[in-house]
PDB file of C-alpha atoms and ligand atoms in Angstrom:
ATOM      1  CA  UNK A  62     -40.857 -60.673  69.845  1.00 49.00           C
ATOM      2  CA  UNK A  63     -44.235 -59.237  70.227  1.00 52.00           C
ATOM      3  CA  UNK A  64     -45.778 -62.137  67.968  1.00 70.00           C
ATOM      4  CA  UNK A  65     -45.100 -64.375  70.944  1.00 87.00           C
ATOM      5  CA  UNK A  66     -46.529 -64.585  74.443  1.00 96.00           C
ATOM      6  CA  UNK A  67     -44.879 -63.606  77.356  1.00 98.00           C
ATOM      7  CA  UNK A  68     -45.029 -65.881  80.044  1.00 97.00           C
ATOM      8  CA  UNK A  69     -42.270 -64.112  82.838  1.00 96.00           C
ATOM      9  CA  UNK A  70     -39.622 -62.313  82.830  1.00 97.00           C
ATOM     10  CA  UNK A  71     -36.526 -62.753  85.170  1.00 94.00           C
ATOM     11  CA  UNK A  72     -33.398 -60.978  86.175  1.00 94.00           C
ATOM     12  CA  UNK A  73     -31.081 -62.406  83.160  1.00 97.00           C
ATOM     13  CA  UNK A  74     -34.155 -64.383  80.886  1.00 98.00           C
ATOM     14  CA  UNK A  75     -37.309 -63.163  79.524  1.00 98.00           C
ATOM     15  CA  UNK A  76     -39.651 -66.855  79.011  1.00 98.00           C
ATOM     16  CA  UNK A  77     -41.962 -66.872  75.904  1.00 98.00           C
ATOM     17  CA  UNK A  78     -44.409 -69.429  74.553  1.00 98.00           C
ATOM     18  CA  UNK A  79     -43.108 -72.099  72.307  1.00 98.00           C
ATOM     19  CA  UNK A  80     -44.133 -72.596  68.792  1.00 97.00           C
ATOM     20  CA  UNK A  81     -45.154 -76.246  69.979  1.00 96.00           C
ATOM     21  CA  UNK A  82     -47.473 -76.993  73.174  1.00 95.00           C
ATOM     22  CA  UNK A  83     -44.972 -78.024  76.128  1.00 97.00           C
ATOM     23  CA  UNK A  84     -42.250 -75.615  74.723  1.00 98.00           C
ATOM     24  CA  UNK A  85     -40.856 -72.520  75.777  1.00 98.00           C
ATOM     25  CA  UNK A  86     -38.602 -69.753  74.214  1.00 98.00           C
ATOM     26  CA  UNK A  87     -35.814 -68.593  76.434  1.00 98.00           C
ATOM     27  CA  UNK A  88     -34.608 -64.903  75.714  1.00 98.00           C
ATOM     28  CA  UNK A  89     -31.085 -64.233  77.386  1.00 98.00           C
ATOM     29  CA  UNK A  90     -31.200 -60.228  78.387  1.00 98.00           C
ATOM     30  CA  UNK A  91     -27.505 -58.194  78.826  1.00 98.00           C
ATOM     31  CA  UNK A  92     -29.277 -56.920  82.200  1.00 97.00           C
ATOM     32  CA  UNK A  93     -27.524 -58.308  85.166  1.00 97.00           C
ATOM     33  CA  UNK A  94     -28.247 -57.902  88.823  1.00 96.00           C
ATOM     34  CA  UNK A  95     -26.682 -58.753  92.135  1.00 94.00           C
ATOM     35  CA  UNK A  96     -27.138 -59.081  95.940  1.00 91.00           C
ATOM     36  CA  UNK A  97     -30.950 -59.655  95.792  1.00 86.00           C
ATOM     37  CA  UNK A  98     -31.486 -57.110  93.311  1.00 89.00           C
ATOM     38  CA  UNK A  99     -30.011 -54.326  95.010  1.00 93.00           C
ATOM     39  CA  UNK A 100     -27.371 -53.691  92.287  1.00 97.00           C
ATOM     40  CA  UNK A 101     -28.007 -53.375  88.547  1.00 96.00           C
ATOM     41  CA  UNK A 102     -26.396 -53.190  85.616  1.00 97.00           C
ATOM     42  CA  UNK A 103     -26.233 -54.285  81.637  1.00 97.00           C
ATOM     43  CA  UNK A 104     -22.871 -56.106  80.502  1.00 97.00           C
ATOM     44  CA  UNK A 105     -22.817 -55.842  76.980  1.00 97.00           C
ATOM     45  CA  UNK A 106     -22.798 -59.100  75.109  1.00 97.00           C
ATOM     46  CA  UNK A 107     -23.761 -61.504  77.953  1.00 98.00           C
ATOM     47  CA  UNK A 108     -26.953 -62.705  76.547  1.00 98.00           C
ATOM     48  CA  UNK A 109     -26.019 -64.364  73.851  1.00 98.00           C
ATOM     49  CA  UNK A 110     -22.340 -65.307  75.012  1.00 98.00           C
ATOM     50  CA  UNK A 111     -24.579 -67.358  78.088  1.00 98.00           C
ATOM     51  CA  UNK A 112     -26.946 -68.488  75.595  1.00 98.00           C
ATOM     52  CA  UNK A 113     -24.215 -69.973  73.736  1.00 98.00           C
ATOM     53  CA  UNK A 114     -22.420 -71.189  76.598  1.00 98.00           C
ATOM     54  CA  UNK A 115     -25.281 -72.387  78.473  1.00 98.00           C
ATOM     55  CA  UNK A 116     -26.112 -74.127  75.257  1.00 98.00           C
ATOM     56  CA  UNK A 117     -22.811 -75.799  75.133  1.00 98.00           C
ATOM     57  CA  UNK A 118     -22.802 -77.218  78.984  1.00 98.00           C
ATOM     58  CA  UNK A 119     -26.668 -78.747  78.896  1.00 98.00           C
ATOM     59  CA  UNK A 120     -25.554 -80.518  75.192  1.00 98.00           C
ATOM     60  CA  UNK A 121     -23.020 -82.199  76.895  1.00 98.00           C
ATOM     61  CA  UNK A 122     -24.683 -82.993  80.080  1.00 98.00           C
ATOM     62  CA  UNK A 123     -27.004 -84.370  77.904  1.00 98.00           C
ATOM     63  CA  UNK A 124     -24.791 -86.844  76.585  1.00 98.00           C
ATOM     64  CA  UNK A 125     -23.301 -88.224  79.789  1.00 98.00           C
ATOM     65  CA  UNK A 126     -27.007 -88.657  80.498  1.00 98.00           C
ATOM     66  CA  UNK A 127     -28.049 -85.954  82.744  1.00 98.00           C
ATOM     67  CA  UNK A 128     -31.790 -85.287  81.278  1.00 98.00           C
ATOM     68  CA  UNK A 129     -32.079 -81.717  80.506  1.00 98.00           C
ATOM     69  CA  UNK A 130     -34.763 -78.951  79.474  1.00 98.00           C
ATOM     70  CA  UNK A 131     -33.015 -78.022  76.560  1.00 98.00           C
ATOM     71  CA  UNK A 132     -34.199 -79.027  73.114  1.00 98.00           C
ATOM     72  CA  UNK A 133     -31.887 -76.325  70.747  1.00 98.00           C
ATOM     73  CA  UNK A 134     -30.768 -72.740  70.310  1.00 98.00           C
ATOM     74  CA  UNK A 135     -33.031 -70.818  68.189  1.00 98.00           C
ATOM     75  CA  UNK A 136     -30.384 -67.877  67.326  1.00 98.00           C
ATOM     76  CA  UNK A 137     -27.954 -65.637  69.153  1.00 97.00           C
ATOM     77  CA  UNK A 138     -30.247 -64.830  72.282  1.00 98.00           C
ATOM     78  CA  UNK A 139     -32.926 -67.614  72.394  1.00 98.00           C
ATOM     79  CA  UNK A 140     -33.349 -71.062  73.184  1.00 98.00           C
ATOM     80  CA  UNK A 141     -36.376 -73.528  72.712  1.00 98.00           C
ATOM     81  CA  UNK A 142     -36.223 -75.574  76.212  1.00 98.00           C
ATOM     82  CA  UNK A 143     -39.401 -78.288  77.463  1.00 98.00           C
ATOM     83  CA  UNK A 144     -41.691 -76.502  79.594  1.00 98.00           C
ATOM     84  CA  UNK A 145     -41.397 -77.816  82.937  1.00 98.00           C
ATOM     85  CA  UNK A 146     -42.871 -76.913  86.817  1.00 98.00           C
ATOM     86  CA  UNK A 147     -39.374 -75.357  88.419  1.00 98.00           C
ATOM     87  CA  UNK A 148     -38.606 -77.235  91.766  1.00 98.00           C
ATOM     88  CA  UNK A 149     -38.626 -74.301  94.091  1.00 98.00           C
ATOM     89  CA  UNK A 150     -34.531 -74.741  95.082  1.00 98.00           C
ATOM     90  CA  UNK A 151     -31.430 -73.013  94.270  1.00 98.00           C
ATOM     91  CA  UNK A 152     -28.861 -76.018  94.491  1.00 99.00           C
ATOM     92  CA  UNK A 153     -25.829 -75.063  94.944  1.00 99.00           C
ATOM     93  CA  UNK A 154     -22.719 -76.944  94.781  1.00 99.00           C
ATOM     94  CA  UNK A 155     -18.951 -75.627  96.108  1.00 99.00           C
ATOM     95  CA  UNK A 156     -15.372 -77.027  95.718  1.00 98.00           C
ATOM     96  CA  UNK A 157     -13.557 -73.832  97.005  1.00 98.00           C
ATOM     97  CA  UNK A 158     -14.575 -71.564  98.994  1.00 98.00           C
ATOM     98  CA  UNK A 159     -15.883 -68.497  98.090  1.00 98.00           C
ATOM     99  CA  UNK A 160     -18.714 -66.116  98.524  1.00 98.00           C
ATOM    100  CA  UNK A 161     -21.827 -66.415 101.046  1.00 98.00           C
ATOM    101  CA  UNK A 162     -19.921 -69.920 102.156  1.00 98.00           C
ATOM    102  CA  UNK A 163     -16.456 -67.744 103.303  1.00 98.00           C
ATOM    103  CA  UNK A 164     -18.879 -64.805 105.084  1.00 98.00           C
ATOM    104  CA  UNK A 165     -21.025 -66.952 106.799  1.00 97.00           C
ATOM    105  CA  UNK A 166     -18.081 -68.980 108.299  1.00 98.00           C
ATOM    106  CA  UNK A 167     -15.000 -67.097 108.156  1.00 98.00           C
ATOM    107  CA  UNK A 168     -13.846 -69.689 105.671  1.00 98.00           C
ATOM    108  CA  UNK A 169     -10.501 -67.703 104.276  1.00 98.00           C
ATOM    109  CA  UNK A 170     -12.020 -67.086  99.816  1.00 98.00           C
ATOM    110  CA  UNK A 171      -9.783 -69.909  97.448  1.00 98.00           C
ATOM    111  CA  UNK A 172      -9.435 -72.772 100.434  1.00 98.00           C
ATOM    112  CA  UNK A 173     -10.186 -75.770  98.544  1.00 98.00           C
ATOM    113  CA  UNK A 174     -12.911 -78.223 100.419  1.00 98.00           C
ATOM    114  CA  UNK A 175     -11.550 -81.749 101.458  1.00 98.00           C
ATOM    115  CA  UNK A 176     -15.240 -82.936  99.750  1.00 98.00           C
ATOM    116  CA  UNK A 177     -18.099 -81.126  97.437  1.00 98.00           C
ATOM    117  CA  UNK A 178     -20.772 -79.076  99.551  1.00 98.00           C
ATOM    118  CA  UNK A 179     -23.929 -79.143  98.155  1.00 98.00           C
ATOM    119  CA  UNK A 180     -26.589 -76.462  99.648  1.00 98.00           C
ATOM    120  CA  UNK A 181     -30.076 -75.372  99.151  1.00 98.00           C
ATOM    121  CA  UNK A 182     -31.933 -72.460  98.970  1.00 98.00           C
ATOM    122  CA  UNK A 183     -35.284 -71.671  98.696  1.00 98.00           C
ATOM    123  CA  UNK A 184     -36.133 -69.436  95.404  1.00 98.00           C
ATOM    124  CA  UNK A 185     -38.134 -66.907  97.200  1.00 96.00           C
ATOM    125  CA  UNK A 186     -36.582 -63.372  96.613  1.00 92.00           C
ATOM    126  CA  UNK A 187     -38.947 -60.886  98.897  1.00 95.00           C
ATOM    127  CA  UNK A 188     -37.320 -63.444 101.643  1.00 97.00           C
ATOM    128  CA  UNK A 189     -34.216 -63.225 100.226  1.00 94.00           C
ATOM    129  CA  UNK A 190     -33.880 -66.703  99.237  1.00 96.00           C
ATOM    130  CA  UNK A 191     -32.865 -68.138 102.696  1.00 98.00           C
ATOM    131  CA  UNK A 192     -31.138 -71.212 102.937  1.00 98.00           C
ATOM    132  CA  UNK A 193     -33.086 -74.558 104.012  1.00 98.00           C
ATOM    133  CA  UNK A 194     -32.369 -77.982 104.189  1.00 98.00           C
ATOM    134  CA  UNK A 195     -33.372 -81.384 103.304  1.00 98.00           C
ATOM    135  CA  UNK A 196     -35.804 -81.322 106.725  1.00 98.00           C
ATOM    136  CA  UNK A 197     -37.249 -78.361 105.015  1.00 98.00           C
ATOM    137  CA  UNK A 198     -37.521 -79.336 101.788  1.00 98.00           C
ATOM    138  CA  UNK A 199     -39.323 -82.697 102.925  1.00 97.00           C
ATOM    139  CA  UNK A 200     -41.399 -81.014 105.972  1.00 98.00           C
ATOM    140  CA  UNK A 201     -42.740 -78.325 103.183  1.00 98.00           C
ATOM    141  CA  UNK A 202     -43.293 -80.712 100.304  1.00 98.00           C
ATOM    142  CA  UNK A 203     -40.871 -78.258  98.053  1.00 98.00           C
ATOM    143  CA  UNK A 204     -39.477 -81.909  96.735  1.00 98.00           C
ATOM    144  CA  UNK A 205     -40.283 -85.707  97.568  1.00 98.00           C
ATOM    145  CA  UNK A 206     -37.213 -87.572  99.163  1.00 97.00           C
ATOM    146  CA  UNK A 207     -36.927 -89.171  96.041  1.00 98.00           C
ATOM    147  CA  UNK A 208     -36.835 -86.460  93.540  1.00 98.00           C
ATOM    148  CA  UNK A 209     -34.118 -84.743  96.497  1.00 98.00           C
ATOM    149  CA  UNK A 210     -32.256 -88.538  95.717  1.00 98.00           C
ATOM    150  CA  UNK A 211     -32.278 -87.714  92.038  1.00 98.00           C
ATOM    151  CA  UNK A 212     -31.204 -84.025  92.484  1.00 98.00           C
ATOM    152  CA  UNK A 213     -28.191 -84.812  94.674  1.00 98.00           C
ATOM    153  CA  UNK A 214     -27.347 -88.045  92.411  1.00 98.00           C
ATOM    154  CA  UNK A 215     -27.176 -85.470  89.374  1.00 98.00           C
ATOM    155  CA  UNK A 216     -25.991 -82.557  91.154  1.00 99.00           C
ATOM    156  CA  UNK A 217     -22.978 -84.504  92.114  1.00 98.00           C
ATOM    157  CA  UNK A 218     -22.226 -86.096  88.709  1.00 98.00           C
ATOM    158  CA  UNK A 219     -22.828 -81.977  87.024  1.00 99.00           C
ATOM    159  CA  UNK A 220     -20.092 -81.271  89.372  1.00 98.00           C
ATOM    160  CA  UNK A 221     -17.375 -83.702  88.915  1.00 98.00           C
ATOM    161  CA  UNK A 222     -18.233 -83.676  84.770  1.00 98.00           C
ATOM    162  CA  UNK A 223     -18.141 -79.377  84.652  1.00 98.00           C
ATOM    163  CA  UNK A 224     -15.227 -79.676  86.860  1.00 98.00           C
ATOM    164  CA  UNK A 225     -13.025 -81.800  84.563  1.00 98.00           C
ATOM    165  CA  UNK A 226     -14.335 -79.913  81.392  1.00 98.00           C
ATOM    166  CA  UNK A 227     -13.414 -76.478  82.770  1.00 98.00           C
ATOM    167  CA  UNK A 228     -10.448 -78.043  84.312  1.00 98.00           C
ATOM    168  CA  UNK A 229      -9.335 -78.956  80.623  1.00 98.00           C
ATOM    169  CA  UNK A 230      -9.517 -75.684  79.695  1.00 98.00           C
ATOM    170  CA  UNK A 231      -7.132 -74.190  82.400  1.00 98.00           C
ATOM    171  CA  UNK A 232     -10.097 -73.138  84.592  1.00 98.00           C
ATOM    172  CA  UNK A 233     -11.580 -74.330  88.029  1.00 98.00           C
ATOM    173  CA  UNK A 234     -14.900 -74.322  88.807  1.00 98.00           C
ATOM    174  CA  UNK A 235     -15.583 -72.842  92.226  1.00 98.00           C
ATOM    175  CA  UNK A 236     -18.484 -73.030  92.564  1.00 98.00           C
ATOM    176  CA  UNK A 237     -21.787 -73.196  90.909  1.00 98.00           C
ATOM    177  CA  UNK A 238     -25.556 -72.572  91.342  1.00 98.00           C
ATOM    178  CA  UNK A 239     -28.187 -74.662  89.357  1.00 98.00           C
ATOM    179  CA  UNK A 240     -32.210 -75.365  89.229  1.00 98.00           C
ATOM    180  CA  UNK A 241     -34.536 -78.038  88.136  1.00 98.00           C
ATOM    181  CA  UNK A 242     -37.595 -78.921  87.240  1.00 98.00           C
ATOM    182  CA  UNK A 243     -40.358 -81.809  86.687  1.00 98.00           C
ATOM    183  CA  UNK A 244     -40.810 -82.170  82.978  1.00 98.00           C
ATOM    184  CA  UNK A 245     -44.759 -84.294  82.494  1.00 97.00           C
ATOM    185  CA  UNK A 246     -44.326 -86.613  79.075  1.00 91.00           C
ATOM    186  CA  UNK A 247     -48.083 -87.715  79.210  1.00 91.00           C
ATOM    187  CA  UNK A 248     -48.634 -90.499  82.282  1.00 94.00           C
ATOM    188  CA  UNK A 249     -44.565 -89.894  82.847  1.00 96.00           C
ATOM    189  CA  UNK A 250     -42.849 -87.107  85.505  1.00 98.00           C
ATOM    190  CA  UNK A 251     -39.343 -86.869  84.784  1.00 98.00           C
ATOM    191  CA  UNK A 252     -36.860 -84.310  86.837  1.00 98.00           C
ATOM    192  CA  UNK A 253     -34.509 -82.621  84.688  1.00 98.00           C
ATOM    193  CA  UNK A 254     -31.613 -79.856  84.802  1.00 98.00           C
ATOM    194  CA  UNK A 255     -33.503 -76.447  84.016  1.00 98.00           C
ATOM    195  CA  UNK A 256     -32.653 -72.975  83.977  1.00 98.00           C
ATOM    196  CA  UNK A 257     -29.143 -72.387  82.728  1.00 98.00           C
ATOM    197  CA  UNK A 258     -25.340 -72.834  83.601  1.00 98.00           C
ATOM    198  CA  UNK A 259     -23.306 -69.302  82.697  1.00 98.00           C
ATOM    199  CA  UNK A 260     -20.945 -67.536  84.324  1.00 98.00           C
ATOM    200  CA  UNK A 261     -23.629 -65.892  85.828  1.00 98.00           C
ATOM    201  CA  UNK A 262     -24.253 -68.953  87.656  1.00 98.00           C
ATOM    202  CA  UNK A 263     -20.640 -70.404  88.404  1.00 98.00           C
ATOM    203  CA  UNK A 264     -17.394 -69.365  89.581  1.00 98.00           C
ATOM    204  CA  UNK A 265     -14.842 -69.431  87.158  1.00 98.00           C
ATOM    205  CA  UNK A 266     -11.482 -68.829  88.419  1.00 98.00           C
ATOM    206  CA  UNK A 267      -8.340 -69.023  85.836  1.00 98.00           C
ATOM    207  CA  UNK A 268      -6.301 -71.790  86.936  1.00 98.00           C
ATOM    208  CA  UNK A 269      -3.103 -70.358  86.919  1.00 98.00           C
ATOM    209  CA  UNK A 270      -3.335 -66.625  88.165  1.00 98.00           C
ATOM    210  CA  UNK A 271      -6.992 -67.795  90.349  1.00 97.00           C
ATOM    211  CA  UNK A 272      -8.302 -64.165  88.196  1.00 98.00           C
ATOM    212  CA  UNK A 273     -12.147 -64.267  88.355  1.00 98.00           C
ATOM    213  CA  UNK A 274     -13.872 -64.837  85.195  1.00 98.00           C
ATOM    214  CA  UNK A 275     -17.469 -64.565  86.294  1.00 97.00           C
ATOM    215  CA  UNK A 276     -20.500 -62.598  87.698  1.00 97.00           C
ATOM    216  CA  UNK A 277     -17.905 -61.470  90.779  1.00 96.00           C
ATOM    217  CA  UNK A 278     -16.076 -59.202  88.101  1.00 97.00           C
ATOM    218  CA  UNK A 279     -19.728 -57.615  88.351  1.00 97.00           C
ATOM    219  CA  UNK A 280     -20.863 -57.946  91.697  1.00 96.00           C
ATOM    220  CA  UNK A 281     -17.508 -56.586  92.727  1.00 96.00           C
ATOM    221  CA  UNK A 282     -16.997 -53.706  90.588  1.00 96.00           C
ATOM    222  CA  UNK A 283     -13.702 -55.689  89.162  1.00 97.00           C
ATOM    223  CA  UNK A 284     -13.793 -54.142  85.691  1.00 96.00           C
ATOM    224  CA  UNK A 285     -13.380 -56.041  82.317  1.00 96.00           C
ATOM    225  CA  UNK A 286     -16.491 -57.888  82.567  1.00 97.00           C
ATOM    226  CA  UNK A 287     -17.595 -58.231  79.729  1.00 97.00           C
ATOM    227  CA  UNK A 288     -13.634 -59.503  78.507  1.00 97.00           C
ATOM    228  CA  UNK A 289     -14.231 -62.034  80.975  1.00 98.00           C
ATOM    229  CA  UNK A 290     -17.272 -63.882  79.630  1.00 98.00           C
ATOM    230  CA  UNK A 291     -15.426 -63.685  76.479  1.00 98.00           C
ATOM    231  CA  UNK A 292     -12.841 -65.413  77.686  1.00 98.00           C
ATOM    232  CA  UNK A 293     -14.658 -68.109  79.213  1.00 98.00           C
ATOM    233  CA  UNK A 294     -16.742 -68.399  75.287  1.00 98.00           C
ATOM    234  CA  UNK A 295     -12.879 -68.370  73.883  1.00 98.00           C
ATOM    235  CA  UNK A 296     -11.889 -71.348  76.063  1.00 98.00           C
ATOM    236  CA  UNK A 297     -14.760 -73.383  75.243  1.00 98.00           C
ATOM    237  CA  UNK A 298     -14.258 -72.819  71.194  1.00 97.00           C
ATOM    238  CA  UNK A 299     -17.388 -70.661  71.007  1.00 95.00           C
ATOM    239  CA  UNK A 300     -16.600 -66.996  70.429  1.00 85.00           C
ATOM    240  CA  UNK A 301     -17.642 -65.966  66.740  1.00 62.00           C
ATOM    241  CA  UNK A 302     -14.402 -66.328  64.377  1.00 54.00           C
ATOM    242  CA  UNK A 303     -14.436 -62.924  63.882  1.00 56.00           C
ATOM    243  CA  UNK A 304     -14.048 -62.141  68.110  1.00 55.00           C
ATOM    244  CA  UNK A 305     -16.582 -60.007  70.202  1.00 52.00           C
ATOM    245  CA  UNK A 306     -17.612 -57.271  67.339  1.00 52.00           C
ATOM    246  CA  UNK A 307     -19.915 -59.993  66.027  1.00 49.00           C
ATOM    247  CA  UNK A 308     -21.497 -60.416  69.875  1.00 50.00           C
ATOM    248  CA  UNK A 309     -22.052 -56.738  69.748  1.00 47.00           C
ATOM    249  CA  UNK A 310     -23.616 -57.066  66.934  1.00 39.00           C
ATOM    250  CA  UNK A 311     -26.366 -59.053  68.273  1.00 40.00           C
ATOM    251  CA  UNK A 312     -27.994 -55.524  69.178  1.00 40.00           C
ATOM    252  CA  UNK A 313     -30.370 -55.968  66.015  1.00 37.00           C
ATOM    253  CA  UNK A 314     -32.319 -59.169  66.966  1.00 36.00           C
ATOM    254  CA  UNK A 315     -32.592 -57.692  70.602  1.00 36.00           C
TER     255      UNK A 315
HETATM  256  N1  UDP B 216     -25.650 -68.092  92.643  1.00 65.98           N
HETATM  257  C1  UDP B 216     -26.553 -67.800  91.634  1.00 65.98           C
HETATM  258  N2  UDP B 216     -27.712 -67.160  91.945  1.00 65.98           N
HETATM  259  C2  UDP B 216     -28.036 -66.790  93.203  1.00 65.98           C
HETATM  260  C3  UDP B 216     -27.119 -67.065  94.245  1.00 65.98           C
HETATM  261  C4  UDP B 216     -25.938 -67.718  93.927  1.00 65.98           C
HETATM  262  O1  UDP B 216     -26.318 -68.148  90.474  1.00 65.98           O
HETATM  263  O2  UDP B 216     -29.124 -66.216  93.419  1.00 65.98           O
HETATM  264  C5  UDP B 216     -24.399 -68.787  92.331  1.00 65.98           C
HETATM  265  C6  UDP B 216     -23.195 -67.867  92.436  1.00 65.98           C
HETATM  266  O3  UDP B 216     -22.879 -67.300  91.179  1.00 65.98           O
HETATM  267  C7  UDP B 216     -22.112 -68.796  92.895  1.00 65.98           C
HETATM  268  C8  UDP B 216     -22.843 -69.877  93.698  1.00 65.98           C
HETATM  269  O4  UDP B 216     -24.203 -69.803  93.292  1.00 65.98           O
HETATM  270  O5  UDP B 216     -21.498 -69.417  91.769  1.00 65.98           O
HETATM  271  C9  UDP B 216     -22.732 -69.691  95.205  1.00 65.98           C
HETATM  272  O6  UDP B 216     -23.148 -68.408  95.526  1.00 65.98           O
HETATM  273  P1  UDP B 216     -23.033 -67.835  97.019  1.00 65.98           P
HETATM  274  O7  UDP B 216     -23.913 -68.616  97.924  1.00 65.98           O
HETATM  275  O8  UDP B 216     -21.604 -67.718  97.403  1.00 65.98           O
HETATM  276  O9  UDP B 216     -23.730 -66.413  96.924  1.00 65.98           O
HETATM  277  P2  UDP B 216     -23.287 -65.051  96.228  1.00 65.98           P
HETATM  278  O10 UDP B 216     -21.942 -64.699  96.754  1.00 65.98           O
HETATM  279  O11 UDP B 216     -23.310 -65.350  94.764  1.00 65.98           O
HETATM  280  O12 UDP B 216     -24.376 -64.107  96.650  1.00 65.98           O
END
């Protein structure tokens, strides 16, 4: 890894160069934080079961036509992706509610939504990434209307598609948090889905017994974590044959 340059590490990702101008190398870390930061913690395996899941989602985003950063998966914790200029937003996008959306408004966790919320928030995390909306986004310049057009046009379809692929799979998607970016082709500005979609990023909740199958086995001190992510990889057709002593194995390319 030291071959390559570093260009940032995150919570979850460490970003390196690409072997190709325009290119970067995303490194999925086991690390895993919560609330801001304030709690830590390593869940073994999660790298490369999110690289591999994250992996999964963007290919087939990609073919219903949502344009994505992702070019391919280099090995068990990396992916090459296009470089792009991140859009400063956390979109997120609810069915149920759950979470900061139940706190804030005393909405009871698991009451389904007569219609999809989608919210912003700025990515800003000495502020705490405070929720804005479109006013702000416009009045700040952090998108133009009509890259907000194209986010909520794709936001929207990423929701209904996820939703009917985890659905087929016994398992409802909650929730769900996602970023993009502008990717520059020469003379041409495209915005595409960046990032990554994990169960870091989403809720998962198992369709018939509503157990959690994401980060909020973490953030919550459920237990069986790391079984969880597992699970999710097991349900999509991605766990190793040989189950999770191959993930653990990953330890020697870390
Ligand atoms: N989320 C995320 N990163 C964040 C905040 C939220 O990936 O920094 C995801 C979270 O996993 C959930 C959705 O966005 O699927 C909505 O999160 P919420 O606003 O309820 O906040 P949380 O309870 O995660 O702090």
């Amino acid at each position: 890894m030291n071959r390559r340059k570093q260009i940032y590490e995150g919570k979850a990702k460490v970003l390196f160069q690409g072997p190709e101008p325009g290119t970067i190398v995303q490194y999925f870390k086991d690390d895993a934080t919560a609330f801001n930061n304030k709690k830590k913690g390593t869940i073994t395996g999660k790298g490369v079961l999110n690289n591999r899941i994250s992996e999964l989602l963007m290919v087939r985003l990609g073919e219903i036509g949502i344009p994505t950063h992702f070019i391919k998966r280099l090995n068990m914790r990396e992916q090459l992706v296009r470089e792009v200029e991140i859009i400063p937003l956390e979109v997120v996008v609810r069915n149920v509610a759950a979470g900061t959306l139940s706190q804030r408004l005393g909405i009871e966790e698991g009451t389904m939504l007569p219609r999809s919320i989608l919210e912003y928030y700025l990515k800003n995390d000495s502020l705490g990434d405070p929720m804005v909306s479109e006013e702000h986004i416009s009045c700040f310049s952090w998108a133009t209307h009509q890259e907000l057009d194209e986010i909520v046009n794709m936001a929207l379809r990423i929701n209904d598609f996820l939703s009917g692929l985890f659905l087929g799979i016994g398992i409802r998607l909650v929730d769900f948090k996602i970023e993009f970016g502008r990717w520059y082709n020469g003379d041409d500005m495209r915005v595409v889905l960046a990032d990554e979609i994990s169960p870091d990023s989403c809720r998962l909740w198992d369709l018939k017994t509503n157990e959690k199958m994401d980060k909020d086995r973490f953030r919550r001190d459920l237990g069986k974590v790391e079984e969880a992510y597992q699970e999710v990889a097991r349900r999509l057709g991605i766990l190793p044959e040989s189950g999770p002593s191959d993930i653990q194995g990953t330890k020697a390319i870390q």
